Tab-separated table of N, CA and C in Angstrom:
chain	number	residue	atom	x	y	z
B	188	MET	N	51.603	78.522	34.415
B	188	MET	CA	51.710	79.570	34.775
B	188	MET	C	52.697	80.557	33.990
B	189	ALA	N	53.632	79.768	33.411
B	189	ALA	CA	54.564	80.695	32.499
B	189	ALA	C	53.745	81.099	31.258
B	190	PHE	N	52.820	80.301	30.852
B	190	PHE	CA	51.968	80.623	29.642
B	190	PHE	C	51.137	82.025	29.924
B	191	CYS	N	50.648	82.098	31.158
B	191	CYS	CA	49.898	83.298	31.722
B	191	CYS	C	50.902	84.610	31.588
B	192	LEU	N	52.097	84.341	32.032
B	192	LEU	CA	53.127	85.442	31.983
B	192	LEU	C	53.346	86.009	30.770
B	193	TRP	N	53.503	84.979	29.838
B	193	TRP	CA	53.912	85.450	28.428
B	193	TRP	C	52.684	85.972	27.706
B	194	TYR	N	51.358	85.524	28.134
B	194	TYR	CA	50.216	86.163	27.535
B	194	TYR	C	50.146	87.452	28.054
B	195	LEU	N	50.456	87.682	29.241
B	195	LEU	CA	50.171	89.075	29.814
B	195	LEU	C	51.280	90.044	29.141
B	196	VAL	N	52.447	89.556	28.880
B	196	VAL	CA	53.437	90.505	28.348
B	196	VAL	C	53.182	90.504	26.877
B	197	LEU	N	52.896	89.413	26.222
B	197	LEU	CA	52.703	89.513	24.749
B	197	LEU	C	51.520	90.239	24.432
B	198	CYS	N	50.489	90.041	24.962
B	198	CYS	CA	49.053	90.707	24.380
B	198	CYS	C	48.657	91.807	25.016
B	199	THR	N	49.410	92.454	25.865
B	199	THR	CA	49.050	93.778	26.323
B	199	THR	C	50.019	94.736	25.807
B	200	PRO	N	49.309	95.930	25.129
B	200	PRO	CA	50.123	96.833	24.365
B	200	PRO	C	51.265	97.030	25.219
B	201	ALA	N	52.447	97.506	24.197
B	201	ALA	CA	53.814	97.691	24.974
B	201	ALA	C	53.827	98.957	25.829
B	202	ASN	N	52.980	99.949	25.482
B	202	ASN	CA	52.808	101.108	26.126
B	202	ASN	C	51.835	101.225	27.115
B	203	ALA	N	51.112	100.137	27.401
B	203	ALA	CA	50.077	100.126	28.507
B	203	ALA	C	50.841	100.054	29.875
B	204	LEU	N	50.332	100.719	30.738
B	204	LEU	CA	50.956	100.910	32.212
B	204	LEU	C	50.373	99.690	32.920
B	205	ARG	N	51.323	98.794	33.286
B	205	ARG	CA	50.659	97.536	33.752
B	205	ARG	C	51.489	97.307	35.115
B	206	LYS	N	50.665	96.569	36.217
B	206	LYS	CA	51.222	96.135	37.458
B	206	LYS	C	52.254	95.102	37.010
B	207	LEU	N	53.521	95.015	37.639
B	207	LEU	CA	54.341	93.851	37.336
B	207	LEU	C	54.919	93.257	38.526
B	208	ASP	N	55.174	91.919	38.340
B	208	ASP	CA	55.776	91.095	39.402
B	208	ASP	C	57.059	90.888	39.058
B	209	PRO	N	58.066	90.147	39.591
B	209	PRO	CA	59.526	90.205	39.177
B	209	PRO	C	59.790	89.453	37.809
B	210	ALA	N	58.960	88.505	37.718
B	210	ALA	CA	59.011	87.676	36.280
B	210	ALA	C	58.638	88.658	35.189
B	211	THR	N	57.468	89.279	35.402
B	211	THR	CA	57.033	90.144	34.327
B	211	THR	C	57.713	91.465	33.895
B	212	MET	N	58.317	91.928	35.083
B	212	MET	CA	59.241	93.025	34.882
B	212	MET	C	60.433	92.731	34.071
B	213	ARG	N	61.011	91.449	34.274
B	213	ARG	CA	62.331	91.019	33.597
B	213	ARG	C	61.724	90.877	32.218
B	214	GLU	N	60.699	90.171	31.871
B	214	GLU	CA	60.431	89.974	30.644
B	214	GLU	C	59.995	91.206	29.843
B	215	LEU	N	59.393	92.059	30.469
B	215	LEU	CA	59.120	93.624	29.855
B	215	LEU	C	60.438	94.188	29.394
B	216	VAL	N	61.461	94.045	30.294
B	216	VAL	CA	62.665	94.612	30.087
B	216	VAL	C	63.267	93.948	28.823
B	217	MET	N	63.154	92.634	28.917
B	217	MET	CA	63.895	91.939	27.731
B	217	MET	C	63.025	92.061	26.498
B	218	LEU	N	61.918	92.288	26.509
B	218	LEU	CA	61.121	92.422	25.119
B	218	LEU	C	61.259	93.849	24.664
B	219	ASN	N	61.749	94.851	25.575
B	219	ASN	CA	61.760	96.219	25.039
B	219	ASN	C	63.025	96.707	25.160
B	220	ASP	N	63.514	97.564	24.405
B	220	ASP	CA	64.867	98.187	24.596
B	220	ASP	C	64.742	99.169	25.694
B	221	LYS	N	63.800	99.906	25.747
B	221	LYS	CA	63.686	100.954	26.760
B	221	LYS	C	62.231	100.820	27.554
B	222	VAL	N	62.505	100.869	28.855
B	222	VAL	CA	61.214	100.658	29.600
B	222	VAL	C	61.271	101.668	30.740
B	223	VAL	N	59.989	102.298	31.174
B	223	VAL	CA	59.882	103.264	32.305
B	223	VAL	C	58.958	102.636	33.280
B	224	LEU	N	59.482	102.479	34.548
B	224	LEU	CA	58.794	101.849	35.650
B	224	LEU	C	58.636	102.762	36.874
B	225	LEU	N	57.339	102.833	37.270
B	225	LEU	CA	57.014	103.485	38.582
B	225	LEU	C	57.054	102.554	39.589
B	226	MET	N	58.145	102.896	40.517
B	226	MET	CA	58.680	101.964	41.580
B	226	MET	C	57.816	102.710	42.954
B	227	HIS	N	57.190	101.821	43.733
B	227	HIS	CA	56.545	102.398	44.929
B	227	HIS	C	56.380	101.413	45.997
B	228	GLU	N	56.141	101.848	47.057
B	228	GLU	CA	55.776	100.942	48.299
B	228	GLU	C	54.200	100.564	48.079
B	229	ALA	N	53.654	99.615	48.842
B	229	ALA	CA	52.362	99.153	48.857
B	229	ALA	C	51.516	100.190	49.421
B	230	GLY	N	50.396	100.658	48.802
B	230	GLY	CA	49.576	101.661	49.442
B	230	GLY	C	49.990	103.056	49.275
B	231	CYS	N	51.094	103.362	48.334
B	231	CYS	CA	51.519	104.725	48.020
B	231	CYS	C	50.567	105.550	47.310
B	232	VAL	N	50.057	106.525	48.071
B	232	VAL	CA	48.922	107.415	47.545
B	232	VAL	C	49.626	108.353	46.408
B	233	LYS	N	50.694	108.687	46.419
B	233	LYS	CA	51.585	109.527	45.287
B	233	LYS	C	51.543	108.666	44.060
B	234	ALA	N	51.748	107.395	44.198
B	234	ALA	CA	51.951	106.453	42.997
B	234	ALA	C	50.491	106.244	42.458
B	235	GLU	N	49.417	105.969	43.353
B	235	GLU	CA	48.104	105.795	42.899
B	235	GLU	C	47.658	107.065	42.048
B	236	ALA	N	48.016	108.359	42.663
B	236	ALA	CA	47.567	109.629	41.960
B	236	ALA	C	48.478	109.826	40.873
B	237	PHE	N	49.465	109.269	40.610
B	237	PHE	CA	50.323	109.675	39.497
B	237	PHE	C	50.048	108.651	38.369
B	238	SER	N	49.524	107.383	38.679
B	238	SER	CA	49.417	106.452	37.766
B	238	SER	C	48.627	106.775	36.320
B	239	PRO	N	47.558	107.514	36.558
B	239	PRO	CA	46.718	107.888	35.440
B	239	PRO	C	47.516	108.857	34.487
B	240	THR	N	48.303	109.697	35.096
B	240	THR	CA	49.147	110.660	34.496
B	240	THR	C	50.067	109.823	33.401
B	241	LEU	N	50.776	108.867	34.322
B	241	LEU	CA	51.817	108.003	33.410
B	241	LEU	C	51.182	107.252	32.463
B	242	ASP	N	49.793	106.681	32.578
B	242	ASP	CA	49.286	106.037	31.638
B	242	ASP	C	48.800	106.845	30.403
B	243	GLU	N	48.647	108.344	30.490
B	243	GLU	CA	48.348	109.261	29.508
B	243	GLU	C	49.785	109.348	28.796
B	244	ILE	N	50.847	109.356	29.615
B	244	ILE	CA	52.251	109.545	28.805
B	244	ILE	C	52.468	108.388	28.132
B	245	ALA	N	52.170	107.181	28.585
B	245	ALA	CA	52.424	106.125	27.897
B	245	ALA	C	51.736	106.025	26.579
B	246	GLU	N	50.415	106.529	26.346
B	246	GLU	CA	49.837	106.694	25.065
B	246	GLU	C	50.539	107.801	24.177
B	247	ALA	N	51.002	108.833	24.900
B	247	ALA	CA	51.670	109.882	24.111
B	247	ALA	C	53.036	109.590	23.559
B	248	VAL	N	53.701	108.709	24.429
B	248	VAL	CA	55.134	108.154	24.033
B	248	VAL	C	55.189	106.720	24.019
B	249	PRO	N	54.739	106.191	22.944
B	249	PRO	CA	54.502	104.910	22.957
B	249	PRO	C	55.577	103.812	22.432
B	250	GLN	N	56.881	104.523	22.412
B	250	GLN	CA	58.059	103.932	21.850
B	250	GLN	C	58.621	103.175	23.044
B	251	LEU	N	58.053	103.390	24.358
B	251	LEU	CA	58.685	102.811	25.526
B	251	LEU	C	57.757	101.766	26.195
B	252	GLY	N	58.302	100.827	26.742
B	252	GLY	CA	57.497	99.888	27.722
B	252	GLY	C	57.415	100.576	28.930
B	253	TYR	N	56.131	100.395	29.685
B	253	TYR	CA	55.653	100.953	30.877
B	253	TYR	C	55.154	99.988	31.927
B	254	GLY	N	55.699	100.128	33.269
B	254	GLY	CA	55.170	99.242	34.179
B	254	GLY	C	55.150	99.952	35.428
B	255	ARG	N	54.310	99.314	36.377
B	255	ARG	CA	54.323	99.732	37.748
B	255	ARG	C	54.622	98.657	38.704
B	256	VAL	N	55.490	98.893	39.694
B	256	VAL	CA	56.100	97.890	40.634
B	256	VAL	C	55.837	98.252	41.886
B	257	ASP	N	55.159	97.204	42.737
B	257	ASP	CA	55.108	97.522	44.157
B	257	ASP	C	56.356	96.701	44.776
B	258	VAL	N	57.391	97.488	45.120
B	258	VAL	CA	58.728	97.148	45.538
B	258	VAL	C	58.659	96.472	46.922
B	259	SER	N	57.614	96.578	47.726
B	259	SER	CA	57.607	95.977	48.929
B	259	SER	C	57.263	94.339	48.959
B	260	LYS	N	56.922	93.853	47.593
B	260	LYS	CA	56.579	92.663	47.604
B	260	LYS	C	57.894	91.618	47.347
B	261	PRO	N	57.963	90.559	47.681
B	261	PRO	CA	58.990	89.586	47.477
B	261	PRO	C	59.562	89.584	46.127
B	262	GLY	N	60.951	89.573	46.098
B	262	GLY	CA	61.411	89.586	44.793
B	262	GLY	C	62.119	91.048	44.387
B	263	PHE	N	61.694	91.918	44.970
B	263	PHE	CA	61.989	93.363	44.891
B	263	PHE	C	63.019	93.975	46.052
B	264	GLU	N	63.639	93.127	46.678
B	264	GLU	CA	64.419	93.589	47.763
B	264	GLU	C	65.583	94.692	47.386
B	265	LYS	N	66.062	94.508	46.244
B	265	LYS	CA	67.176	95.503	45.891
B	265	LYS	C	66.618	97.014	45.526
B	266	TRP	N	65.281	96.812	45.074
B	266	TRP	CA	64.606	98.050	44.836
B	266	TRP	C	63.815	98.850	45.875
B	267	ARG	N	64.052	98.344	47.028
B	267	ARG	CA	63.226	98.912	48.206
B	267	ARG	C	63.137	100.315	48.219
B	268	ILE	N	62.096	101.169	48.583
B	268	ILE	CA	61.997	102.443	48.763
B	268	ILE	C	61.499	102.743	50.330
B	269	GLU	N	62.258	103.473	51.082
B	269	GLU	CA	61.883	103.672	52.213
B	269	GLU	C	60.498	104.116	52.526
B	270	PRO	N	59.916	103.563	53.582
B	270	PRO	CA	58.518	104.036	53.905
B	270	PRO	C	58.451	105.479	54.009
B	271	GLY	N	57.491	106.036	53.265
B	271	GLY	CA	57.456	107.635	53.569
B	271	GLY	C	57.924	108.438	52.403
B	272	ASP	N	59.004	107.586	51.775
B	272	ASP	CA	59.740	108.282	50.379
B	272	ASP	C	58.909	108.190	49.179
B	273	PRO	N	58.926	109.350	48.446
B	273	PRO	CA	58.065	109.181	47.161
B	273	PRO	C	58.487	108.115	46.180
B	274	PRO	N	57.603	107.841	45.321
B	274	PRO	CA	57.652	106.693	44.329
B	274	PRO	C	58.931	107.116	43.430
B	275	ALA	N	59.633	106.110	42.925
B	275	ALA	CA	60.726	106.445	41.856
B	275	ALA	C	60.298	106.106	40.545
B	276	LEU	N	60.633	107.036	39.732
B	276	LEU	CA	60.604	106.717	38.224
B	276	LEU	C	61.810	106.475	37.601
B	277	ARG	N	61.997	105.357	37.143
B	277	ARG	CA	63.315	104.713	36.482
B	277	ARG	C	63.184	104.289	35.144
B	278	ALA	N	64.077	104.723	34.255
B	278	ALA	CA	64.049	104.119	33.005
B	278	ALA	C	65.139	102.879	32.873
B	279	PHE	N	64.847	101.905	32.272
B	279	PHE	CA	65.705	100.678	32.128
B	279	PHE	C	66.002	100.617	30.644
B	280	PHE	N	67.477	100.494	30.423
B	280	PHE	CA	68.010	100.306	28.960
B	280	PHE	C	68.523	99.153	28.774
B	281	ARG	N	67.892	97.938	27.970
B	281	ARG	CA	68.487	96.732	27.880
B	281	ARG	C	69.864	97.034	27.423
B	282	ASN	N	70.127	97.817	26.460
B	282	ASN	CA	71.493	97.627	25.472
B	282	ASN	C	72.428	98.688	26.019
B	283	ALA	N	72.091	99.382	27.168
B	283	ALA	CA	73.317	100.522	27.459
B	283	ALA	C	74.378	100.016	28.130
B	284	PRO	N	75.326	100.697	28.280
B	284	PRO	CA	76.709	100.030	28.942
B	284	PRO	C	76.133	99.684	30.452
B	285	PRO	N	76.928	98.935	31.138
B	285	PRO	CA	76.308	98.437	32.454
B	285	PRO	C	76.125	99.519	33.462
B	286	HIS	N	77.115	100.597	33.564
B	286	HIS	CA	76.958	101.597	34.432
B	286	HIS	C	75.800	102.561	34.068
B	287	LEU	N	75.198	102.461	32.850
B	287	LEU	CA	74.142	103.372	32.443
B	287	LEU	C	72.699	102.708	32.256
B	288	ARG	N	72.689	101.700	32.715
B	288	ARG	CA	71.336	100.888	32.264
B	288	ARG	C	70.082	101.220	32.926
B	289	ILE	N	70.254	101.995	34.125
B	289	ILE	CA	69.180	102.520	34.673
B	289	ILE	C	69.340	103.751	35.037
B	290	LEU	N	68.343	104.671	34.628
B	290	LEU	CA	68.261	106.224	34.974
B	290	LEU	C	67.045	106.510	35.861
B	291	GLU	N	67.312	107.267	36.806
B	291	GLU	CA	65.961	107.868	37.690
B	291	GLU	C	65.720	109.187	37.323
B	292	TYR	N	64.317	109.174	37.161
B	292	TYR	CA	63.923	110.704	36.903
B	292	TYR	C	64.068	111.550	38.191
B	293	VAL	N	64.583	112.782	38.101
B	293	VAL	CA	64.818	113.617	39.133
B	293	VAL	C	64.104	114.787	38.628
B	294	GLY	N	62.795	115.323	39.326
B	294	GLY	CA	62.236	116.530	38.751
B	294	GLY	C	60.615	116.462	39.297
B	295	PRO	N	59.723	117.461	38.935
B	295	PRO	CA	58.782	117.739	39.235
B	295	PRO	C	57.656	116.550	38.877
B	296	PRO	N	56.824	116.079	39.513
B	296	PRO	CA	55.906	115.053	39.074
B	296	PRO	C	54.867	115.722	38.278
B	297	THR	N	55.047	116.335	37.309
B	297	THR	CA	53.889	116.943	36.258
B	297	THR	C	53.809	116.084	35.056
B	298	ARG	N	52.787	116.173	34.384
B	298	ARG	CA	52.859	115.526	33.201
B	298	ARG	C	53.811	116.074	32.095
B	299	ASP	N	53.824	117.271	32.089
B	299	ASP	CA	54.784	118.099	31.056
B	299	ASP	C	56.285	117.553	31.216
B	300	ALA	N	56.777	117.758	32.416
B	300	ALA	CA	58.049	117.447	32.840
B	300	ALA	C	58.378	115.902	32.635
B	301	VAL	N	57.429	115.071	33.121
B	301	VAL	CA	57.868	113.624	32.919
B	301	VAL	C	57.574	113.125	31.255
B	302	GLU	N	56.646	113.733	30.686
B	302	GLU	CA	56.402	113.487	29.257
B	302	GLU	C	57.763	113.722	28.625
B	303	ALA	N	58.373	115.014	28.785
B	303	ALA	CA	59.608	115.547	28.311
B	303	ALA	C	60.786	114.433	28.573
B	304	TRP	N	60.869	114.059	29.912
B	304	TRP	CA	61.780	113.056	30.285
B	304	TRP	C	61.557	111.944	29.310
B	305	CYS	N	60.493	111.328	29.124
B	305	CYS	CA	60.002	110.019	28.459
B	305	CYS	C	60.653	110.320	27.167
B	306	ARG	N	60.224	111.396	26.717
B	306	ARG	CA	60.750	111.712	25.049
B	306	ARG	C	62.262	111.747	24.961
B	307	ALA	N	62.838	112.217	25.970
B	307	ALA	CA	64.170	112.214	26.022
B	307	ALA	C	64.731	110.812	26.069
B	308	VAL	N	64.245	109.897	27.060
B	308	VAL	CA	64.646	108.461	27.189
B	308	VAL	C	64.614	107.784	25.807
B	309	THR	N	63.521	108.121	24.904
B	309	THR	CA	63.387	107.574	23.507
B	309	THR	C	64.556	107.952	22.747
B	310	ALA	N	64.934	109.229	22.943
B	310	ALA	CA	66.104	109.612	22.061
B	310	ALA	C	67.268	109.151	22.465
B	311	TRP	N	67.663	108.894	23.740
B	311	TRP	CA	68.838	108.397	24.321
B	311	TRP	C	69.384	107.288	23.838
B	312	ASP	N	70.748	107.414	23.656
B	312	ASP	CA	71.492	105.999	22.836
B	312	ASP	C	72.164	105.285	24.072
B	313	GLY	N	72.054	105.608	25.382
B	313	GLY	CA	72.811	105.013	26.206
B	313	GLY	C	74.155	105.434	26.618
B	314	SER	N	74.634	106.430	25.896
B	314	SER	CA	76.003	106.949	25.874
B	314	SER	C	76.250	107.864	26.951
B	315	GLY	N	77.046	108.627	27.329
B	315	GLY	CA	77.353	109.649	28.368
B	315	GLY	C	77.038	110.983	27.605
B	316	THR	N	76.363	111.038	26.560
B	316	THR	CA	76.122	112.351	25.929
B	316	THR	C	74.432	112.129	25.904
B	317	ALA	N	73.714	113.040	26.568
B	317	ALA	CA	72.413	113.015	26.734
B	317	ALA	C	71.684	113.965	25.527
B	318	PRO	N	70.388	113.704	25.219
B	318	PRO	CA	69.616	114.494	24.264
B	318	PRO	C	69.781	115.872	24.561
B	319	GLU	N	69.697	116.789	23.610
B	319	GLU	CA	69.660	118.295	23.773
B	319	GLU	C	68.707	118.708	25.005
B	320	GLY	N	69.168	119.524	26.041
B	320	GLY	CA	68.256	119.983	27.029
B	320	GLY	C	68.336	119.191	28.329
B	321	PHE	N	68.973	117.892	28.382
B	321	PHE	CA	69.234	116.886	29.416
B	321	PHE	C	70.535	116.640	29.863
B	322	THR	N	70.838	116.277	30.941
B	322	THR	CA	72.190	115.843	31.358
B	322	THR	C	72.376	114.683	31.983
B	323	VAL	N	73.178	113.814	31.823
B	323	VAL	CA	73.490	112.716	32.217
B	323	VAL	C	74.304	112.668	33.461
B	324	GLY	N	73.857	112.246	34.725
B	324	GLY	CA	74.695	112.571	35.934
B	324	GLY	C	74.370	113.592	36.829
B	325	GLU	N	73.185	114.441	36.254
B	325	GLU	CA	72.657	115.593	37.015
B	325	GLU	C	71.123	115.679	36.814
B	326	SER	N	70.474	116.453	37.491
B	326	SER	CA	69.221	116.851	37.692
B	326	SER	C	68.051	115.833	36.932
B	327	ILE	N	67.955	115.900	35.724
B	327	ILE	CA	66.728	115.067	35.063
B	327	ILE	C	67.337	113.565	34.682
B	328	LEU	N	68.370	113.262	34.106
B	328	LEU	CA	68.783	111.912	33.959
B	328	LEU	C	70.089	111.436	34.812
B	329	ARG	N	70.042	110.607	35.464
B	329	ARG	CA	71.160	110.277	36.424
B	329	ARG	C	71.301	108.824	36.511
B	330	ASP	N	72.572	108.431	36.513
B	330	ASP	CA	72.873	106.849	36.836
B	330	ASP	C	72.736	106.575	38.291
B	331	THR	N	71.804	105.545	38.466
B	331	THR	CA	71.490	104.978	39.987
B	331	THR	C	72.526	104.155	40.587
B	332	GLY	N	73.599	103.749	39.686
B	332	GLY	CA	74.458	102.927	40.141
B	332	GLY	C	74.044	101.482	40.011
B	333	LYS	N	72.886	100.954	39.820
B	333	LYS	CA	72.495	99.711	39.740
B	333	LYS	C	72.462	99.319	38.228
B	334	ASP	N	73.009	98.187	37.958
B	334	ASP	CA	73.179	97.916	36.400
B	334	ASP	C	72.390	96.563	36.098
B	335	GLU	N	71.626	95.996	36.824
B	335	GLU	CA	70.943	94.720	36.441
B	335	GLU	C	69.625	94.726	37.298
B	336	LEU	N	68.759	93.879	36.713
B	336	LEU	CA	67.521	93.407	37.305
B	336	LEU	C	67.604	92.495	38.437
């Protein structure tokens, strides 16, 4: 089983949007300095509709790892999303300070807006200073208060 997980992580391009379980999510974050995850409940229509757009963004911004996580599955208890809430788009930073390791996208679910956010994520160094045009702690980039997987 472990061989299959490593094969999936190592043989899939880093920028490919893939469905993750708890083990492959941890491995993706450990193998990439910065990862963007689409986190959703099972059967989320909005996540299904946005996945092709995020896949296009993954091709346009290949410096990040990308994944999709059904947080209603076992192992994702601390990432639960309330039924009926929209999916969450979160960036995970392996080497950022503990209180800034996870940032959540807050904005319109459009290709242009999310792609701009992903480009900002690639430029962000994990400090309290955001790339030009973005703010840590407000609107586009914000600290979720969760600092570990």
